[in-house]
Amino acid sequence: MNYLEFEKPIEELQTQLEKIQEAAAKSGMDVSKITSEMEEKIKEARTKIYGNLTPWQRVQVSRHPDRPYTLAYIDYITEGTFMELHGDRTVKDDKAMVGGFGSIDGKTVMFIGQQKGINTKMRQIRNFGMPNPEGYRKALRLMKLAEKFNKPIVTLIDTPGAFPGLEAEERGQGEAIARNLLEMSQLKVPVICIVIGEGASGGALGIGIGDKVLMLENTWYSVISPESCSSILWRNWNNKERAAEALKLTPNDMLGNKLIDGIVPEPIGGAHTNHEETFKIVKDVILKNLAQLEKLDPKKRVAQRIDKFCAMGVVNEEEL
Amino acid sequence: MSWFKRIKEGITTSTKEKKETPEGLWYKCPSCKKISPTNEHAQNKYVCLNEECHYHEKIGSAEYFEILFDNNEFIELNDNLTAGDPLEFVDTKKYTDRLVDTAKKTNLKDALRTGHGKVEGEDLVIACMDFSFIGGSMGSVVGEKIARACDYCIENRIPLMIISKSGGARMMEAAFSLMQMAKTAAKLSLMSEAKVPYISFLTDPTTGGVTASYAMLGDLNIAEPQALIGFAGPRVVKETIGKDLPKGFQTSEFVLEHGFLDKIINRKELKAKLAQLLRMFKN
Ligand SMILES: [Zn+2]
């Protein structure tokens, strides 16, 4: 278990509990009463800390090393039926973007998402969840495949951004993302997008045009990371906490500003404390929303999706 | 045709927008250092008079409208839109103060203006970005004006040209700014469905969220020579790869070679070629 700075009180209680259990295992003493008391205290601490997260702390939770990534969600939700499909048919297979068909309660769904690595070696291979243009083109190819055979699409968003590399520029990172925005607007099948970790800028939005755009409770979504925002606006990284507040990047802010459609609750203490419960919650959310969306006529669904995005923004309009 | 009447009524005087070019002032080209009289440089459409240089000076919507629209006649669309401050954003200064100061300094309301006029007699709506307004950053006003321009073009079946010149997103509008990418792309998908031509014209610089949305979505993507065009800025790419960038990286010529531009057109030939393309779409 890894603990963030502000999770220290939880870590201390957890360490105490482990010590008691160790001692009990040696001495054979009955510690069931104190164990349950300690567990209650830990739960209380989690509830208290997680009930009052600052925006910057929420950003930290979204990057928690124990937090589950895209493939773990898909594997659980599809009960092992996931058939990963590779490649953009043009350049290569981008390992930072995964996708494929999976069954969810007997129904075929196209799953797509950025994938972060689970250890040092995989982080390199997955390019830290930062797709190249071929990743966005693979995603689009799979979305078109799903549309052709009338299968709904679920995207799971978790990226620190589209990769800003030399080859990414050569192969048209901007064009790849732009194309996805336009094509996703017109997809005739239901599209659900869920931010499960980091929703950084165009790299996130590139698979983020959906009938329902949802955010897990401890995630962020904005035009830039708080660190980069700080370095641009204040010329240093020391203002990241202030930037996180100013950007209004939390699920609550995003919902309040009508930029997303809903918030998916996480288990007490965050998704990293209970993967399975998180997956169950997400699976229920997907099923519930799919059932709703499938009732709509495809034309109406597309029109509603476009209208929703076109309503985003705040301008002053002077009387003419 | 009812729109023509509206053009006549809506003509905004061109004198106000003409750049004052008093004689006796000099322009020094930042590229080749050639010095030329300001008025001659302006007459040359702000392109360096040195034939071997052709440096395209950064210009704004007033200059592009004057260069492209016949007699500089056009009706400006939605010029009553100004930025809100939904996030009450404060960095080194308040966003609202920054807006007021910038408006005063530039005499602009935001980073994009739209006009409907004629190019060699062919109807065209031009949405042109102004880099002088907070780096041509894309906030809600830019997105909304493009969205309304698309509606107008679909309704009246008039081609659209967007002239991009932008550093990308407007930080002070954060996620609202991000969603303008989605909004403009969604509207352009409707243009596409309606088969109304959209020409994207990319000028120096076009980067970030603008590149990753409307700037790359033209039926035709056309650029000015030697413009910086990219998704990530060159400084960021350099930091990522940890070495110097190859010469000519992210220039119009580079982007054309990699297959993302249809053409590069010198500003001096822009109007004639644009009119030719408009006629080709029509006939
Ligand atoms: Zn020159």
Coordinates of C-alpha atoms and ligand atoms in Angstrom, one line a residue:
Chain A
M1 CA 0.0 0.0 0.0
N2 CA 1.3 3.5 -0.9
Y3 CA 0.2 6.5 1.1
L4 CA 0.0 10.1 0.0
E5 CA 1.2 12.9 2.3
F6 CA -2.2 13.7 3.5
E7 CA -3.1 10.1 4.0
K8 CA -0.4 9.9 6.9
P9 CA -3.0 9.6 9.7
I10 CA -4.5 6.6 7.9
E11 CA -1.1 5.1 7.4
E12 CA -0.3 5.5 11.1
L13 CA -3.5 3.8 12.2
Q14 CA -2.9 1.0 9.7
T15 CA 0.7 0.5 11.0
Q16 CA -0.6 0.3 14.6
L17 CA -3.2 -2.2 13.6
E18 CA -0.6 -4.4 11.8
K19 CA 1.6 -4.3 14.9
I20 CA -1.2 -5.4 17.1
Q21 CA -2.1 -8.2 14.8
E22 CA 1.5 -9.3 14.5
A23 CA 1.9 -9.4 18.3
A24 CA -1.4 -11.3 18.6
A25 CA -0.2 -13.9 16.1
K26 CA 2.9 -14.5 18.3
S27 CA 1.2 -14.5 21.6
G28 CA -2.2 -16.0 20.6
M29 CA -4.0 -13.2 22.4
D30 CA -7.5 -12.3 21.3
V31 CA -7.4 -8.9 19.7
S32 CA -10.7 -9.0 17.8
K33 CA -12.2 -6.2 19.8
I34 CA -9.3 -3.8 19.4
T35 CA -9.0 -4.8 15.8
S36 CA -12.6 -3.9 15.0
E37 CA -12.1 -0.6 16.9
M38 CA -9.0 0.2 14.9
E39 CA -10.7 -0.7 11.6
E40 CA -13.6 1.6 12.6
K41 CA -11.0 4.4 13.3
I42 CA -9.3 3.9 10.0
K43 CA -12.7 4.1 8.2
E44 CA -13.5 7.3 10.1
A45 CA -10.1 8.8 9.2
R46 CA -10.6 7.9 5.6
T47 CA -14.1 9.4 5.6
K48 CA -12.9 12.6 7.2
I49 CA -9.9 13.1 5.0
Y50 CA -11.7 12.1 1.8
G51 CA -14.7 14.3 2.7
N52 CA -12.5 17.4 2.6
L53 CA -10.0 17.0 -0.2
T54 CA -8.6 20.1 -1.7
P55 CA -8.5 20.2 -5.6
W56 CA -4.8 19.6 -5.5
Q57 CA -5.2 16.6 -3.2
R58 CA -7.8 15.2 -5.6
V59 CA -5.3 15.5 -8.4
Q60 CA -2.9 13.5 -6.3
V61 CA -5.5 10.8 -5.7
S62 CA -6.2 10.6 -9.4
R63 CA -2.5 9.7 -9.8
H64 CA -2.3 7.4 -6.8
P65 CA 0.1 4.6 -7.6
D66 CA -2.4 2.0 -6.3
R67 CA -5.3 3.3 -8.4
P68 CA -6.7 0.9 -11.0
Y69 CA -6.0 1.6 -14.7
T70 CA -8.2 1.0 -17.8
L71 CA -7.5 -2.7 -18.5
A72 CA -8.2 -3.7 -14.9
Y73 CA -11.7 -2.1 -15.2
I74 CA -12.3 -3.7 -18.6
D75 CA -11.2 -7.2 -17.4
Y76 CA -13.5 -7.0 -14.4
I77 CA -16.5 -5.5 -16.2
T78 CA -16.3 -8.0 -19.1
E79 CA -15.7 -10.9 -16.8
G80 CA -12.6 -12.0 -18.8
T81 CA -14.3 -11.8 -22.2
F82 CA -12.3 -8.8 -23.4
M83 CA -10.8 -9.3 -26.8
E84 CA -8.1 -6.7 -27.3
L85 CA -7.8 -5.4 -30.8
H86 CA -4.6 -3.7 -32.0
G87 CA -3.3 -1.2 -34.5
D88 CA -4.4 1.8 -36.4
R89 CA -3.9 0.1 -39.8
T90 CA -1.5 2.8 -40.8
V91 CA 1.6 3.2 -38.6
K92 CA 1.7 0.9 -35.6
D93 CA 0.0 -0.3 -32.5
D94 CA 0.1 2.4 -29.8
K95 CA 0.3 0.7 -26.4
A96 CA -0.8 3.9 -24.6
M97 CA -4.3 3.4 -26.1
V98 CA -6.1 0.1 -25.7
G99 CA -9.4 -1.1 -27.2
G100 CA -11.5 -4.1 -28.1
F101 CA -14.8 -5.8 -27.8
G102 CA -16.0 -7.2 -24.5
S103 CA -19.3 -8.7 -23.2
I104 CA -21.1 -7.0 -20.4
D105 CA -24.0 -9.1 -19.2
G106 CA -24.1 -10.8 -22.6
K107 CA -24.0 -7.6 -24.5
T108 CA -21.1 -6.7 -26.8
V109 CA -19.5 -3.3 -26.1
M110 CA -16.5 -1.6 -27.6
F111 CA -14.1 -0.5 -24.8
I112 CA -11.4 2.1 -25.5
G113 CA -9.1 3.9 -23.2
Q114 CA -5.6 5.3 -22.4
Q115 CA -3.5 2.8 -20.5
K116 CA -0.9 3.6 -17.9
G117 CA 1.8 1.1 -17.0
I118 CA 1.6 -0.9 -13.7
N119 CA 5.3 -1.1 -13.1
T120 CA 8.5 0.7 -14.3
K121 CA 8.9 -1.5 -17.4
M122 CA 5.2 -1.2 -18.4
R123 CA 5.1 2.5 -17.7
Q124 CA 7.8 2.9 -20.5
I125 CA 5.9 0.6 -22.8
R126 CA 2.6 2.4 -22.2
N127 CA 4.4 5.7 -22.6
F128 CA 2.9 6.8 -19.2
G129 CA -0.6 6.8 -20.8
M130 CA 0.3 9.5 -23.4
P131 CA -0.9 8.4 -26.8
N132 CA 0.7 9.2 -30.1
P133 CA -1.5 10.1 -33.2
E134 CA -1.7 6.4 -34.0
G135 CA -3.4 5.8 -30.6
Y136 CA -6.1 8.3 -31.5
R137 CA -6.4 6.8 -34.9
K138 CA -6.6 3.3 -33.5
A139 CA -9.4 4.5 -31.2
L140 CA -11.3 6.0 -34.1
R141 CA -10.9 2.8 -36.2
L142 CA -12.4 0.8 -33.3
M143 CA -15.2 3.3 -32.8
K144 CA -16.1 3.1 -36.5
L145 CA -16.0 -0.7 -36.3
A146 CA -18.4 -0.6 -33.4
E147 CA -20.7 1.8 -35.2
K148 CA -20.7 -0.5 -38.3
F149 CA -22.0 -3.4 -36.2
N150 CA -24.2 -1.3 -34.0
K151 CA -22.3 -1.8 -30.8
P152 CA -22.2 0.8 -28.1
I153 CA -18.9 2.4 -27.1
V154 CA -17.4 3.0 -23.6
T155 CA -14.3 5.0 -23.3
L156 CA -12.2 5.2 -20.1
I157 CA -10.1 8.3 -19.9
D158 CA -6.8 8.4 -17.9
T159 CA -4.0 10.4 -19.4
P160 CA -1.5 13.2 -18.4
G161 CA -1.9 14.4 -22.1
A162 CA -1.3 13.5 -25.7
F163 CA 2.4 12.8 -26.2
P164 CA 4.3 16.0 -27.2
G165 CA 7.1 14.2 -29.1
L166 CA 8.8 14.9 -32.4
E167 CA 7.3 11.9 -34.2
A168 CA 3.9 12.7 -32.8
E169 CA 4.2 16.1 -34.5
E170 CA 5.4 14.6 -37.7
R171 CA 2.4 12.2 -37.8
G172 CA -0.1 14.9 -37.0
Q173 CA -1.1 14.8 -33.3
G174 CA -3.3 17.8 -33.8
E175 CA -5.1 16.4 -36.8
A176 CA -5.6 13.0 -35.1
I177 CA -7.3 14.5 -32.1
A178 CA -9.3 17.0 -34.2
R179 CA -10.5 14.2 -36.4
N180 CA -11.7 12.2 -33.4
L181 CA -13.7 15.2 -32.0
L182 CA -15.5 15.6 -35.3
E183 CA -16.1 11.9 -36.0
M184 CA -17.2 11.1 -32.4
S185 CA -19.8 13.9 -32.7
Q186 CA -21.5 11.9 -35.4
L187 CA -21.3 8.3 -34.1
K188 CA -24.7 6.7 -34.5
V189 CA -24.2 4.3 -31.5
P190 CA -24.4 5.3 -27.8
V191 CA -21.1 6.6 -26.4
I192 CA -20.3 6.8 -22.7
C193 CA -17.1 8.4 -21.6
I194 CA -15.8 8.0 -18.0
V195 CA -12.8 9.9 -16.6
I196 CA -11.2 7.3 -14.3
G197 CA -8.0 9.1 -13.4
E198 CA -6.4 12.1 -15.2
G199 CA -8.3 14.0 -17.8
A200 CA -5.6 16.2 -19.3
S201 CA -6.6 18.5 -22.1
G202 CA -6.9 17.5 -25.8
G203 CA -5.3 14.2 -25.0
A204 CA -8.3 13.3 -22.9
L205 CA -10.9 15.0 -25.0
G206 CA -9.7 13.0 -28.1
I207 CA -11.8 10.0 -26.8
G208 CA -14.2 12.2 -24.8
I209 CA -17.1 13.1 -27.0
G210 CA -20.0 11.1 -25.6
D211 CA -23.7 11.1 -24.9
K212 CA -22.8 10.8 -21.3
V213 CA -19.5 12.1 -20.0
L214 CA -18.9 11.1 -16.4
M215 CA -16.1 11.5 -13.9
L216 CA -15.1 9.3 -11.0
E217 CA -15.2 11.2 -7.7
N218 CA -11.4 11.5 -7.3
T219 CA -10.4 12.6 -10.8
W220 CA -9.7 15.8 -12.6
Y221 CA -10.5 17.2 -16.1
S222 CA -9.2 20.4 -17.6
V223 CA -7.3 22.2 -20.3
I224 CA -4.0 21.8 -18.6
S225 CA -2.4 20.1 -15.6
P226 CA -2.0 22.3 -12.5
E227 CA 1.8 22.0 -12.7
S228 CA 1.9 23.2 -16.3
C229 CA -0.7 25.9 -15.6
S230 CA 1.5 27.2 -12.7
S231 CA 4.6 27.2 -14.9
I232 CA 2.9 29.2 -17.6
L233 CA 1.0 31.7 -15.5
W234 CA 3.4 32.1 -12.6
R235 CA 6.6 31.0 -14.3
N236 CA 7.3 28.3 -11.7
W237 CA 5.8 25.0 -10.4
N238 CA 5.2 26.3 -6.8
N239 CA 1.7 27.5 -7.5
K240 CA 0.3 24.1 -8.5
E241 CA -2.1 24.1 -5.5
R242 CA -3.4 27.5 -6.4
A243 CA -3.6 26.5 -10.1
A244 CA -5.6 23.4 -9.2
E245 CA -8.1 25.6 -7.4
A246 CA -8.2 28.2 -10.1
L247 CA -8.8 25.7 -12.9
K248 CA -12.0 24.4 -11.3
L249 CA -11.0 20.9 -12.4
T250 CA -12.8 18.7 -9.9
P251 CA -15.9 16.6 -10.8
N252 CA -18.1 18.9 -8.7
D253 CA -16.9 22.0 -10.4
M254 CA -17.2 20.4 -13.8
L255 CA -20.7 19.3 -13.1
G256 CA -21.6 22.7 -11.7
N257 CA -20.3 24.3 -14.9
K258 CA -22.4 21.9 -17.0
L259 CA -19.3 20.5 -18.7
I260 CA -19.9 16.9 -17.7
D261 CA -23.1 14.9 -17.1
G262 CA -22.5 13.2 -13.8
I263 CA -20.2 12.0 -11.0
V264 CA -19.5 8.3 -10.2
P265 CA -18.9 7.8 -6.5
E266 CA -15.8 5.9 -5.3
P267 CA -15.5 3.7 -2.2
I268 CA -14.7 5.5 1.0
G269 CA -11.0 6.5 0.8
G270 CA -10.8 6.3 -3.0
A271 CA -10.8 3.7 -5.8
H272 CA -7.3 2.6 -4.8
T273 CA -8.6 1.2 -1.4
N274 CA -11.1 -1.1 -3.0
H275 CA -10.7 -1.9 -6.7
E276 CA -13.4 -4.5 -7.0
E277 CA -16.1 -2.2 -5.5
T278 CA -15.0 0.5 -7.8
F279 CA -15.3 -1.8 -10.8
K280 CA -18.8 -2.9 -9.7
I281 CA -20.0 0.7 -9.3
V282 CA -18.6 1.6 -12.8
K283 CA -20.2 -1.5 -14.3
D284 CA -23.6 -0.6 -12.9
V285 CA -23.2 3.0 -14.1
I286 CA -22.4 1.7 -17.6
L287 CA -25.4 -0.6 -17.7
K288 CA -27.8 2.0 -16.4
N289 CA -26.7 4.6 -18.9
L290 CA -26.6 2.2 -21.8
A291 CA -30.2 1.2 -21.1
Q292 CA -31.3 4.8 -21.1
L293 CA -29.3 5.8 -24.3
E294 CA -30.5 2.8 -26.3
K295 CA -34.1 3.9 -25.9
L296 CA -33.3 7.0 -28.1
D297 CA -33.5 7.1 -31.8
P298 CA -29.9 7.3 -33.2
K299 CA -30.6 10.6 -35.0
K300 CA -32.0 12.2 -31.9
R301 CA -29.1 10.8 -29.8
V302 CA -26.5 12.4 -32.2
A303 CA -28.4 15.7 -32.2
Q304 CA -28.6 15.8 -28.4
R305 CA -24.9 15.0 -28.1
I306 CA -24.0 17.9 -30.5
D307 CA -26.4 20.3 -28.8
K308 CA -24.9 19.5 -25.4
F309 CA -21.3 20.3 -26.5
C310 CA -22.5 23.4 -28.4
A311 CA -24.2 24.8 -25.3
M312 CA -20.8 24.8 -23.4
G313 CA -19.2 28.1 -22.8
V314 CA -20.1 31.4 -21.1
V315 CA -20.3 34.6 -23.1
N316 CA -21.8 38.0 -22.6
E317 CA -24.2 39.1 -25.3
E318 CA -24.8 42.8 -25.6
E319 CA -28.2 43.9 -26.8
L320 CA -28.1 45.0 -30.4
Chain B
M1 CA -31.5 37.3 -52.5
S2 CA -32.1 38.7 -49.1
W3 CA -28.6 38.5 -47.7
F4 CA -27.3 41.0 -50.2
K5 CA -29.5 43.7 -48.8
R6 CA -28.3 42.9 -45.3
I7 CA -24.7 43.3 -46.5
K8 CA -25.5 46.7 -47.8
E9 CA -27.2 47.8 -44.6
G10 CA -24.5 46.2 -42.4
I11 CA -21.4 47.6 -44.1
T12 CA -19.1 48.8 -41.5
T13 CA -17.0 51.7 -42.6
S14 CA -13.6 50.6 -43.9
T15 CA -11.8 53.8 -43.0
K16 CA -11.9 53.0 -39.3
E17 CA -10.2 49.7 -40.0
K18 CA -7.6 50.7 -42.4
K19 CA -4.3 50.8 -40.8
E20 CA -2.9 54.2 -40.7
T21 CA 0.2 54.1 -42.9
P22 CA 1.7 57.6 -42.9
E23 CA 4.5 58.1 -45.3
G24 CA 8.0 58.5 -44.0
L25 CA 7.8 55.6 -41.6
W26 CA 9.9 52.5 -42.0
Y27 CA 9.4 48.8 -41.5
K28 CA 12.3 46.6 -40.7
C29 CA 11.8 42.9 -41.6
P30 CA 12.6 40.7 -38.6
S31 CA 13.8 37.9 -40.9
C32 CA 16.1 39.6 -43.5
K33 CA 16.4 43.0 -41.8
K34 CA 15.5 44.8 -45.0
I35 CA 14.1 48.2 -44.5
S36 CA 11.1 49.3 -46.5
P37 CA 8.6 52.2 -46.3
T38 CA 5.7 51.3 -44.1
N39 CA 3.1 52.1 -46.7
E40 CA 4.8 50.1 -49.4
H41 CA 5.0 47.2 -47.0
A42 CA 1.3 47.5 -46.2
Q43 CA 0.5 47.7 -49.9
N44 CA 2.5 44.5 -50.3
K45 CA 0.0 42.9 -47.9
Y46 CA 2.6 43.1 -45.1
V47 CA 4.9 40.6 -46.9
C48 CA 8.6 41.5 -46.9
L49 CA 9.5 43.3 -50.2
N50 CA 12.7 41.3 -50.5
E51 CA 11.7 38.7 -53.1
E52 CA 14.0 36.1 -51.6
C53 CA 12.6 36.6 -48.1
H54 CA 8.8 36.9 -48.4
Y55 CA 8.5 37.1 -44.6
H56 CA 4.8 37.3 -43.7
E57 CA 4.3 39.9 -41.0
K58 CA 1.7 38.9 -38.4
I59 CA -1.5 40.8 -39.1
G60 CA -5.0 40.8 -37.6
S61 CA -8.6 40.4 -38.7
A62 CA -8.8 44.0 -40.0
E63 CA -6.0 43.5 -42.4
Y64 CA -7.2 40.1 -43.6
F65 CA -10.7 41.4 -44.2
E66 CA -9.2 44.3 -46.1
I67 CA -7.0 42.0 -48.2
L68 CA -9.7 39.5 -49.0
F69 CA -13.1 41.1 -49.1
D70 CA -14.0 43.1 -52.2
N71 CA -13.8 46.8 -51.4
N72 CA -13.3 45.8 -47.8
E73 CA -17.1 45.5 -47.6
F74 CA -18.6 43.0 -45.2
I75 CA -21.1 42.6 -42.4
E76 CA -19.6 41.6 -39.2
L77 CA -21.5 38.8 -37.5
N78 CA -22.0 38.5 -33.7
D79 CA -19.8 41.4 -32.8
N80 CA -21.9 41.8 -29.7
L81 CA -20.3 38.8 -27.9
T82 CA -17.7 39.4 -25.2
A83 CA -16.0 37.1 -22.7
G84 CA -17.6 36.2 -19.4
D85 CA -15.5 35.1 -16.4
P86 CA -17.3 32.0 -15.3
L87 CA -14.3 30.7 -13.2
E88 CA -13.6 34.1 -11.6
F89 CA -10.0 33.5 -12.7
V90 CA -7.1 35.3 -11.1
D91 CA -3.5 34.7 -12.0
T92 CA -1.0 37.6 -11.9
K93 CA -4.1 39.7 -12.5
K94 CA -7.8 39.3 -12.6
Y95 CA -9.1 37.9 -15.9
T96 CA -11.8 40.6 -16.0
D97 CA -9.1 43.3 -15.8
R98 CA -7.0 41.5 -18.4
L99 CA -10.0 41.5 -20.7
V100 CA -10.7 45.2 -20.2
D101 CA -7.0 46.2 -20.6
T102 CA -6.6 44.0 -23.7
A103 CA -9.8 45.4 -25.3
K104 CA -8.6 48.9 -24.6
K105 CA -5.1 48.2 -26.1
T106 CA -6.3 46.4 -29.2
N107 CA -9.7 47.9 -29.9
L108 CA -11.0 44.3 -30.2
K109 CA -13.6 42.5 -28.2
D110 CA -12.0 39.1 -28.3
A111 CA -9.6 36.9 -30.3
L112 CA -11.9 36.3 -33.3
R113 CA -14.1 38.3 -35.7
T114 CA -16.4 37.0 -38.3
G115 CA -17.4 38.8 -41.5
H116 CA -19.7 38.0 -44.5
G117 CA -18.6 39.6 -47.7
K118 CA -17.5 38.8 -51.2
V119 CA -14.2 37.6 -52.7
E120 CA -14.1 38.4 -56.4
G121 CA -17.9 38.4 -56.2
E122 CA -18.1 35.0 -54.5
D123 CA -19.8 34.9 -51.1
L124 CA -17.6 33.9 -48.2
V125 CA -17.8 34.0 -44.4
I126 CA -14.4 34.6 -42.9
A127 CA -13.8 33.9 -39.2
C128 CA -10.4 35.5 -38.4
M129 CA -8.4 35.2 -35.2
D130 CA -6.5 38.1 -33.7
F131 CA -3.3 37.1 -32.1
S132 CA -3.0 40.5 -30.3
F133 CA -6.0 39.5 -28.1
I134 CA -4.4 37.4 -25.3
G135 CA -2.3 35.4 -27.8
G136 CA -5.2 34.6 -30.0
S137 CA -6.3 32.2 -27.3
M138 CA -9.5 30.2 -27.8
G139 CA -12.1 31.0 -25.1
S140 CA -15.9 30.7 -25.1
V141 CA -16.3 33.8 -27.4
V142 CA -14.1 32.2 -30.1
G143 CA -15.9 28.9 -29.9
E144 CA -19.4 30.6 -29.9
K145 CA -18.6 32.8 -32.8
I146 CA -17.3 29.9 -34.9
A147 CA -20.4 27.8 -33.9
R148 CA -22.7 30.7 -35.0
A149 CA -20.7 31.2 -38.2
C150 CA -21.2 27.5 -39.0
D151 CA -25.0 27.9 -38.4
Y152 CA -25.1 31.0 -40.6
C153 CA -23.1 29.2 -43.4
I154 CA -25.3 26.2 -43.3
E155 CA -28.5 28.2 -43.3
N156 CA -27.4 30.5 -46.2
R157 CA -25.2 27.8 -47.9
I158 CA -22.1 30.0 -47.9
P159 CA -18.6 28.6 -47.6
L160 CA -16.6 29.3 -44.5
M161 CA -13.0 30.1 -44.1
I162 CA -11.4 30.2 -40.6
I163 CA -8.0 32.0 -40.4
S164 CA -6.2 30.6 -37.4
K165 CA -3.5 32.4 -35.5
S166 CA -3.4 31.2 -31.9
G167 CA -1.3 29.9 -29.1
G168 CA -4.2 27.5 -28.3
A169 CA -6.5 27.3 -25.3
R170 CA -7.3 30.3 -23.1
M171 CA -6.0 29.2 -19.7
M172 CA -8.3 31.6 -17.8
E173 CA -11.4 29.8 -19.1
A174 CA -9.8 26.4 -18.4
A175 CA -12.3 23.5 -19.1
F176 CA -14.7 25.9 -20.9
S177 CA -11.8 26.6 -23.3
L178 CA -11.1 22.9 -23.7
M179 CA -14.8 22.3 -24.6
Q180 CA -14.7 24.9 -27.4
M181 CA -12.6 22.3 -29.3
A182 CA -15.5 19.8 -29.0
K183 CA -18.0 22.5 -29.8
T184 CA -16.3 23.7 -33.0
A185 CA -15.6 20.2 -34.2
A186 CA -19.2 19.2 -33.6
K187 CA -20.5 22.2 -35.6
L188 CA -18.0 21.5 -38.4
S189 CA -19.4 18.0 -38.5
L190 CA -22.8 19.6 -39.3
M191 CA -21.1 21.7 -42.0
S192 CA -19.7 18.5 -43.4
E193 CA -23.0 16.7 -43.4
A194 CA -24.6 19.8 -45.1
K195 CA -21.8 19.7 -47.7
V196 CA -20.9 23.4 -47.2
P197 CA -17.2 23.9 -48.0
Y198 CA -14.9 24.8 -45.1
I199 CA -11.4 26.1 -45.8
S200 CA -9.0 26.2 -42.9
F201 CA -6.2 28.8 -43.3
L202 CA -3.4 28.4 -40.9
T203 CA -1.1 31.3 -40.2
D204 CA 1.8 32.0 -37.8
P205 CA 1.4 30.6 -35.2
T206 CA -1.3 27.9 -35.0
T207 CA -0.7 25.6 -32.1
G208 CA -2.4 23.7 -29.3
G209 CA -6.1 23.2 -29.0
V210 CA -6.7 25.2 -32.2
T211 CA -4.6 22.9 -34.2
A212 CA -6.3 19.9 -32.5
S213 CA -9.7 21.1 -33.5
Y214 CA -11.0 23.4 -36.3
A215 CA -7.6 24.3 -37.8
M216 CA -6.9 20.7 -39.0
L217 CA -10.5 20.0 -40.0
G218 CA -10.8 21.9 -43.3
D219 CA -12.1 20.3 -46.5
L220 CA -8.9 22.1 -47.5
N221 CA -6.1 22.9 -45.1
I222 CA -4.1 25.8 -46.5
A223 CA -1.2 27.7 -44.8
E224 CA 0.8 30.8 -45.2
P225 CA 4.5 30.2 -45.9
Q226 CA 6.9 29.6 -42.9
A227 CA 4.2 29.6 -40.3
L228 CA 4.6 27.7 -37.1
I229 CA 2.0 24.9 -37.1
G230 CA 1.9 22.2 -34.4
F231 CA 0.1 20.6 -31.5
A232 CA 2.8 20.9 -28.8
G233 CA 4.8 24.0 -28.8
P234 CA 8.5 23.7 -30.0
R235 CA 9.8 24.4 -26.5
V236 CA 7.8 21.5 -25.1
V237 CA 8.8 19.1 -27.9
K238 CA 12.4 20.1 -27.3
E239 CA 12.1 19.3 -23.6
T240 CA 10.5 16.0 -24.4
I241 CA 13.1 14.7 -26.7
G242 CA 16.0 16.3 -24.9
K243 CA 17.8 17.6 -28.0
D244 CA 17.6 20.3 -30.5
L245 CA 14.8 20.3 -33.0
P246 CA 15.6 19.7 -36.7
K247 CA 15.7 22.7 -38.9
G248 CA 12.3 23.7 -40.3
F249 CA 10.5 21.6 -37.7
Q250 CA 6.8 22.5 -37.5
T251 CA 6.9 25.0 -40.3
S252 CA 4.1 25.0 -42.9
E253 CA 6.5 23.4 -45.4
F254 CA 7.3 20.6 -42.9
V255 CA 3.6 20.1 -42.2
L256 CA 2.8 19.9 -45.9
E257 CA 5.6 17.4 -46.5
H258 CA 4.1 15.2 -43.8
G259 CA 0.7 15.3 -45.5
F260 CA -1.4 17.5 -43.3
L261 CA -1.8 20.5 -45.6
D262 CA -3.2 20.8 -49.1
K263 CA -1.3 23.9 -50.1
I264 CA 0.8 26.8 -49.0
I265 CA -0.2 30.1 -50.5
N266 CA 1.7 33.3 -50.4
R267 CA -0.5 36.1 -48.9
K268 CA -0.1 38.2 -52.1
E269 CA -1.8 35.5 -54.2
L270 CA -4.3 34.5 -51.5
K271 CA -7.3 36.4 -52.7
A272 CA -7.0 35.2 -56.4
K273 CA -6.5 31.6 -55.5
L274 CA -9.2 31.6 -52.8
A275 CA -11.7 33.0 -55.3
Q276 CA -10.6 30.3 -57.8
L277 CA -11.2 27.6 -55.2
L278 CA -14.6 29.0 -54.3
R279 CA -15.6 29.0 -58.0
M280 CA -14.4 25.4 -58.3
F281 CA -16.5 24.3 -55.4
K282 CA -19.5 26.0 -57.0
N283 CA -19.2 25.2 -60.6
Ligands
ZN1 ZN 12.5 40.0 -45.2

